[in-house]
Coordinates of C-alpha atoms in Angstrom, one line a residue:
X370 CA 19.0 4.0 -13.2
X371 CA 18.3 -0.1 -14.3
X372 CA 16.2 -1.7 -11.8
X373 CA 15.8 0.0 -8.3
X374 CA 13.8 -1.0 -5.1
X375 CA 12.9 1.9 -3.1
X376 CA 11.9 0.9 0.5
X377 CA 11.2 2.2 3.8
X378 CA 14.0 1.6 6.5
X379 CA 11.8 2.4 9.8
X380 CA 8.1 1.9 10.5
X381 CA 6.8 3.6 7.3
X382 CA 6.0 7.0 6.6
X383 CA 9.6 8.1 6.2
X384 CA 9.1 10.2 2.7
X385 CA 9.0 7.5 0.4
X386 CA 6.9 9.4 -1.8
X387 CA 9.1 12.0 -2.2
X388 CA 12.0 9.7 -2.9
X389 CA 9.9 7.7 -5.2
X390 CA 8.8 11.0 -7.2
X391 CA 12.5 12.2 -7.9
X392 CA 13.5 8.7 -8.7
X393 CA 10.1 8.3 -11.1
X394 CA 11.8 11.3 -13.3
X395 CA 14.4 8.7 -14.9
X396 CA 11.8 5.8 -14.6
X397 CA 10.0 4.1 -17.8
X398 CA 7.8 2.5 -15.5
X399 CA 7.1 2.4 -11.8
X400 CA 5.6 -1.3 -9.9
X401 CA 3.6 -0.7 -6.7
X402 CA 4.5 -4.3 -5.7
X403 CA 2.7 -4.8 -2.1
X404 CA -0.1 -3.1 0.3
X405 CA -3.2 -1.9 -0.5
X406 CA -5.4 1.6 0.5
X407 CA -3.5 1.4 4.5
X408 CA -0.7 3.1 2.7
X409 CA -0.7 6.4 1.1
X410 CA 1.7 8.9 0.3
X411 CA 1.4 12.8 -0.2
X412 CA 3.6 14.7 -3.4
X413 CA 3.3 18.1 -4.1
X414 CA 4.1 19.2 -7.6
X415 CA 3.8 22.7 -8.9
X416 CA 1.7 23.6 -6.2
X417 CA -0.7 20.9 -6.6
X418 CA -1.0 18.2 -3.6
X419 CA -1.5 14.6 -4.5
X420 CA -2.6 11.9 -1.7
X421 CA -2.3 8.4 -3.5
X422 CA -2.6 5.0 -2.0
X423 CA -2.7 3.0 -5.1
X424 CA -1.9 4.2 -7.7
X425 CA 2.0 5.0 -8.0
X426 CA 3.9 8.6 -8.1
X427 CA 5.3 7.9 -11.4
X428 CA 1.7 8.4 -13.2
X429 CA 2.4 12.0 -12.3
X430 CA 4.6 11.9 -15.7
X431 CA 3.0 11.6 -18.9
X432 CA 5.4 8.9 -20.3
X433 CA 5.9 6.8 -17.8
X434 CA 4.1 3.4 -17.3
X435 CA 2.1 2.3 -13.7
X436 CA 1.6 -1.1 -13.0
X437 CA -0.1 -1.8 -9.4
X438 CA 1.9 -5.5 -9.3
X439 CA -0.3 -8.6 -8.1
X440 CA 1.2 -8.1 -4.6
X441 CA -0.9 -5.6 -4.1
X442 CA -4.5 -5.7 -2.7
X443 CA -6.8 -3.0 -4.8
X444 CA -10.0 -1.4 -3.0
X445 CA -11.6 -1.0 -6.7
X446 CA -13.8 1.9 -5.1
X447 CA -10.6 3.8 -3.4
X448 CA -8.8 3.0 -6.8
X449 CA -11.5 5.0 -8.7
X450 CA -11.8 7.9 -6.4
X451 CA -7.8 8.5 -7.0
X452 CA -8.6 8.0 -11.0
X453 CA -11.1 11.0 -10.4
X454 CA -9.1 13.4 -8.2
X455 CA -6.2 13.0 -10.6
X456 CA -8.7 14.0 -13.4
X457 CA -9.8 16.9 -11.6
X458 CA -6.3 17.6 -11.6
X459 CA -6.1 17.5 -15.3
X460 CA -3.7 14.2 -14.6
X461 CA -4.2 11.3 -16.8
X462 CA -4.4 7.7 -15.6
X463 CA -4.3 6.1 -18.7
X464 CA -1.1 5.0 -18.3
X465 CA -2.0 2.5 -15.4
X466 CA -2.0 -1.0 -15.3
X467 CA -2.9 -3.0 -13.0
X468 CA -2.4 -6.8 -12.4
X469 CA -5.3 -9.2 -13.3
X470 CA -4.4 -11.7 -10.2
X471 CA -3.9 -8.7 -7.9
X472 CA -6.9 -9.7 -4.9
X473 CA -9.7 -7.5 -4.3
X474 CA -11.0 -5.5 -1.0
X475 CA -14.7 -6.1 -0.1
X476 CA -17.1 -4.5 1.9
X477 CA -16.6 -7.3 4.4
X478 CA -13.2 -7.4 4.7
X479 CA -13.6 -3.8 6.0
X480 CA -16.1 -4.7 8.2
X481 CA -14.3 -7.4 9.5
X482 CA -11.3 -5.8 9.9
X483 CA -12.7 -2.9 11.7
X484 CA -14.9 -5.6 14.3
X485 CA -12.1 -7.7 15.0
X486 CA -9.9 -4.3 16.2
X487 CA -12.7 -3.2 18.5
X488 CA -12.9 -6.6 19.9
X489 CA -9.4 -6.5 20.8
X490 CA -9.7 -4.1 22.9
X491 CA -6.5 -3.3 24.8
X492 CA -4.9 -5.3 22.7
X493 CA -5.5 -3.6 19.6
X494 CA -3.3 -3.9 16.6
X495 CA -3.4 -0.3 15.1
X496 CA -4.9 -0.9 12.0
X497 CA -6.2 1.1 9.9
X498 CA -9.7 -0.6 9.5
X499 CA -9.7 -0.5 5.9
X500 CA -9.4 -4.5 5.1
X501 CA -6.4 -5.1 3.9
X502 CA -5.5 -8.0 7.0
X503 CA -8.6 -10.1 5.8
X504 CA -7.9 -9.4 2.1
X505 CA -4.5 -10.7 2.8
X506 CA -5.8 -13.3 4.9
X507 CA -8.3 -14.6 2.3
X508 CA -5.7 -14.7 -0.3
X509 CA -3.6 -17.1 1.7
X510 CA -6.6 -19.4 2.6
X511 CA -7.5 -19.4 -1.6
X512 CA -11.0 -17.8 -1.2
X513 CA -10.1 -14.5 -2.2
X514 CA -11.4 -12.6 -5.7
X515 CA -9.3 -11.9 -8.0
X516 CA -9.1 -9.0 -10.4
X517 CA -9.6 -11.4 -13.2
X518 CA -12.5 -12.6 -11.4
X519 CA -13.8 -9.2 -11.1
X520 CA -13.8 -9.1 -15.1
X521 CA -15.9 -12.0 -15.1
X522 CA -19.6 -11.2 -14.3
X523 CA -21.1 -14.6 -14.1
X524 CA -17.5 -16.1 -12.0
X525 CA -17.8 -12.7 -10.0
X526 CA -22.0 -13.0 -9.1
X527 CA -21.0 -17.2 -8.0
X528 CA -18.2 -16.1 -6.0
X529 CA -19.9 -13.7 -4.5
X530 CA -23.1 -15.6 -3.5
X531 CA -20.8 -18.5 -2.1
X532 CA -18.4 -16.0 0.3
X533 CA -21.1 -13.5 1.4
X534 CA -23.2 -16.6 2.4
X535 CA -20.0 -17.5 4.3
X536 CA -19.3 -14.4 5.5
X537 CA -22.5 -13.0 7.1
X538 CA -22.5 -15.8 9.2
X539 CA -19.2 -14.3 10.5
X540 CA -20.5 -10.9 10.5
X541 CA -24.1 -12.2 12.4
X542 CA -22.8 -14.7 14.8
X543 CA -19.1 -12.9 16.0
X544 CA -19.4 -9.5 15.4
X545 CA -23.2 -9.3 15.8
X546 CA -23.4 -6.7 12.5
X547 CA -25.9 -7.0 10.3
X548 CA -25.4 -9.0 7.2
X549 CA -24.2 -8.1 3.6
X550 CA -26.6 -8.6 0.5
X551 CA -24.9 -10.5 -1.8
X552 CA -26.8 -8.8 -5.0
X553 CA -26.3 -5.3 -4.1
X554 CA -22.6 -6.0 -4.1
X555 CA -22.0 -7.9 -7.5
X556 CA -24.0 -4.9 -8.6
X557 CA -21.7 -2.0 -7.0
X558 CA -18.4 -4.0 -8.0
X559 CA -19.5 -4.6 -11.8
X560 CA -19.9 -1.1 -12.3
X561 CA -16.1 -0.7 -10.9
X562 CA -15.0 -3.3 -13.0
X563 CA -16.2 -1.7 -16.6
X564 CA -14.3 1.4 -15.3
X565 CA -11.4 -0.5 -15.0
X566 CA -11.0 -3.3 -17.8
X567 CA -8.9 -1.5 -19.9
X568 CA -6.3 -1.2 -17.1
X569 CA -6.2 -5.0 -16.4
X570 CA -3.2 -7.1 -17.7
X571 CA -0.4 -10.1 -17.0
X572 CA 1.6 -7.1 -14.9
X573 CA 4.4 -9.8 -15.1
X574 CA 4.7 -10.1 -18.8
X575 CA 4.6 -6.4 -19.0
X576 CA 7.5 -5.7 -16.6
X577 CA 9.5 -8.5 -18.2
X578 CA 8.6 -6.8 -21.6
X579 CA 10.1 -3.6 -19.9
X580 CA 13.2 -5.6 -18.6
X581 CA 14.0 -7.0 -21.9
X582 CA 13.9 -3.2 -23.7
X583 CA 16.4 -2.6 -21.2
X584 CA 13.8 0.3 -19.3
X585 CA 14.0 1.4 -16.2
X586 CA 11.9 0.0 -13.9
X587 CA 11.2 1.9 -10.3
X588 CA 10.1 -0.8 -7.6
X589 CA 8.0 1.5 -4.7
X590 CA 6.4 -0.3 -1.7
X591 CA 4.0 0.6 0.8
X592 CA 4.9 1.2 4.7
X593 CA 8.2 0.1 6.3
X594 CA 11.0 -2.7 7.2
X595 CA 9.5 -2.7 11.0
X596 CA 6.2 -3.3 9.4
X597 CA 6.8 -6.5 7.6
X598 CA 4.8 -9.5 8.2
X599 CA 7.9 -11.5 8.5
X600 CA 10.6 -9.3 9.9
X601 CA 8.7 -6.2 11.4
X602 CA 7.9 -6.0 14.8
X603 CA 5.4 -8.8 14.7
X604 CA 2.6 -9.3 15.3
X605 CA 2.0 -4.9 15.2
X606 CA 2.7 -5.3 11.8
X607 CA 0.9 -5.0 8.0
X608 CA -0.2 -8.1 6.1
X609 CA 2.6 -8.1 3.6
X610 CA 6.1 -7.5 2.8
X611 CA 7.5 -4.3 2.3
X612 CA 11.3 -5.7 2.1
X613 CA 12.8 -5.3 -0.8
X614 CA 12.7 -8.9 -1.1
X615 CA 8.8 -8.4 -1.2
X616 CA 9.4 -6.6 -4.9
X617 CA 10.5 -9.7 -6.2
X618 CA 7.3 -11.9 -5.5
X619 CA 5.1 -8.9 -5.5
X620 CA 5.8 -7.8 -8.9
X621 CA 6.5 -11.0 -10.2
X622 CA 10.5 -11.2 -11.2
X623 CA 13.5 -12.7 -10.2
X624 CA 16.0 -11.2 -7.7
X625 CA 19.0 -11.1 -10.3
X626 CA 16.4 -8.6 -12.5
X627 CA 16.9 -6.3 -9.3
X628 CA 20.1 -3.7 -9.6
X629 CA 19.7 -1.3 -6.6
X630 CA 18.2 -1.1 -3.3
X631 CA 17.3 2.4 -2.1
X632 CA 16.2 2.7 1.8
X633 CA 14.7 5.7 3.0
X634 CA 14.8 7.2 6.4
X635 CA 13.6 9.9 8.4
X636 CA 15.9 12.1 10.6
X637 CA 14.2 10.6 13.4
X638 CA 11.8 8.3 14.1
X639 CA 7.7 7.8 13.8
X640 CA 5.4 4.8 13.4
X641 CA 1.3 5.1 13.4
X642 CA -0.8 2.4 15.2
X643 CA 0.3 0.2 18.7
X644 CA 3.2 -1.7 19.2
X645 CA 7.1 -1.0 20.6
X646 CA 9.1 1.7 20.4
X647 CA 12.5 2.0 21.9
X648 CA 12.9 5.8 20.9
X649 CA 10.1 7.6 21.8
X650 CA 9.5 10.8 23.2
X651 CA 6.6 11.4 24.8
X652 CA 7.7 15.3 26.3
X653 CA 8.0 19.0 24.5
X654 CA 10.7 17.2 22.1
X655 CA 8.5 14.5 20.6
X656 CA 5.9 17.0 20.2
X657 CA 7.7 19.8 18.1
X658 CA 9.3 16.9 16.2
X659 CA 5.1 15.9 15.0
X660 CA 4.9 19.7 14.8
X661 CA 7.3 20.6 12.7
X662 CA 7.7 17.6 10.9
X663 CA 3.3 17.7 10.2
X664 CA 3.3 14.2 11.7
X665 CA 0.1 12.8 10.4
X666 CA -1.0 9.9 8.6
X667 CA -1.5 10.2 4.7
X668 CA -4.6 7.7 5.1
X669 CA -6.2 8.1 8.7
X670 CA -5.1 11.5 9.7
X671 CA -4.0 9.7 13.2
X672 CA -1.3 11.5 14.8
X673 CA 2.7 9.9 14.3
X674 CA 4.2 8.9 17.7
X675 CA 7.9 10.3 17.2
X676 CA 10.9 9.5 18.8
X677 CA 14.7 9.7 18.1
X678 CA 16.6 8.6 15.2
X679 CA 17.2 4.5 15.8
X680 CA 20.4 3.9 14.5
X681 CA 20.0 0.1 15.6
X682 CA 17.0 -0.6 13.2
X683 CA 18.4 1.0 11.0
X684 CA 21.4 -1.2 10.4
X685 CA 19.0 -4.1 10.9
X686 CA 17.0 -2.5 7.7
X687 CA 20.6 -2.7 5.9
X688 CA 21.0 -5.7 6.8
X689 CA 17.1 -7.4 5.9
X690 CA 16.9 -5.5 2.3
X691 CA 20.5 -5.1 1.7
X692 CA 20.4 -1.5 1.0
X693 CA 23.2 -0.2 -1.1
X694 CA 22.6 3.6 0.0
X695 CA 20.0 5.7 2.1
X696 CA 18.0 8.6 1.4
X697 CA 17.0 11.0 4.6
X698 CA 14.1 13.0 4.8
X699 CA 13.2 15.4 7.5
X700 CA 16.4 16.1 8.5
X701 CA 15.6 20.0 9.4
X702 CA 11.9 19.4 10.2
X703 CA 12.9 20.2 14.0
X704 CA 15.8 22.6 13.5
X705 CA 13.5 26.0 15.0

């Protein structure tokens, strides 16, 4: 197997998880290298039904290592409600491991993300409103928190006191929402962060640990090609890169580590959320195809617009992520 990227070649939701849980069968370890709780896919093994957004497939196999790369953006609450409904499912997470420079979602990204849709108004992005463009967005102006922050109690609480004091007066003065107190969450987010200390660690110098055993090493992203920030169908896009080139800063390695690019597509064609479309159907057809194919998002339930297959982004996907083959999913979802 080596070193495989497995990406989506549409607009997301194309079966990844399903792709990424056979693959995860040969895999020593498994890198969730970009995205945060917007994505989430659904696997159904022996019966059981498992809706994850963070944490990857592979932890579904007792042997096989998770990391959640530093690409990623990690809602620690989200994170721990997946730890508990695994449990519940007699899965164990101890496996995980997530990276220490991986950025944090706060209560006020969500709230700003959620604000900042409804004042769009018509010109709404589709979001899912659970943070992840302000988490994103704070990373790349350097006042985001860090997990490694998050590990810190005393960095954490003078972090926190500086950005919320910042913050609320976005939250008072745009969005007219009441503001956050800073105390209450350093308080809620410590607790979190006992929970998960044991999972934190350089992700990087444990995939290139992995690389150097000669393992194999399963890269999984979250949403689609159309979805990228920089090659997606801007600017109704997600805040990061779900190319395969993505895996490469995401997870921290070099593109000669990388041995295989997987693509997966759907039979047809769906994407969540605003923005074009050349395919769709809006008649009987596009409505057996959600029907039959139970076209509804993993994480906000929304219904999937659904359209015919798009042969013409798909050989742009090729061409972005250089895929070396493509997996298709679906394909008898609308045969009656």
């Amino acid at each position: 197997m080596a070193n495989v990227v497995v990406i989506g070649a549409q607009w997301g939701d194309e079966g990844k998880g399903k792709i990424t849980d056979l693959l995860s069968k040969s895999a020593d370890v498994v890198v969730r290298y970009q995205g945060g709780v917007n994505a989430g896919h659904t696997v159904v093994v022996k019966g059981q039904t498992f809706k994850l957004h963070l944490i990857p497939s592979g932890i579904l196999y007792p042997e096989t290592e998770c990391i959640i790369g530093s690409g990623t953006v990690i809602d620690p609450k989200v994170l721990l409600q997946e730890f508990d409904q695994l449990e519940a499912l007699n899965v164990s997470a101890k496996n995980l491991m997530i990276s220490e420079t991986a950025h944090v979602t706060m209560p006020y990204h969500r709230l700003i993300d959620q604000a900042a849709e409804e004042q769009r108004g018509s010109s709404k992005i589709g979001t899912t409103g659970r943070g992840i463009g302000p988490t994103y967005a704070d990373k790349s102006e350097r006042t985001g928190i860090r997990m490694i922050d998050l590990m810190d109690a005393e960095t954490f609480r003078t972090q926190m006191h500086r950005t919320i004091a910042n913050k609320n007066v976005i939250l008072e003065k745009l969005y007219e929402l009441p503001p956050l107190d800073a105390d209450a969450v350093v308080d809620e987010y410590l607790v979190y962060a006992e929970r998960l200390r044991p999972h934190v660690v350089d992700s990087s110098l444990k995939i290139e640990d992995a690389i150097k055993r000669k393992r194999n090493i399963l890269f999984e992203g979250a949403q689609g090609t159309l979805l990228d920030l920089d090659h997606g169908t801007y600017p109704y896009v997600t805040s990061s890169n779900p190319v395969a080139g993505g895996a490469c800063v995401g997870a921290g390695v070099g593109p000669t580590m990388i041995d295989r690019v997987i693509g997966v597509a759907k039979a047809y064609t769906t994407r969540v959320g605003e923005g074009p479309f050349p395919t769709e159907l809006h008649g009987e057809v596009g409505a057996l195809l959600c029907d039959r194919g139970a076209e509804f998002g993993t994480t906000t339930g929304r219904q999937r617009r659904c359209g015919w297959f798009d042969a013409v982004i798909g050989r742009y996907a090729v061409r972005i992520n250089g895929l070396d083959c493509l997996a298709v999913t679906r394909w008898m979802s609308w045969i009656p």
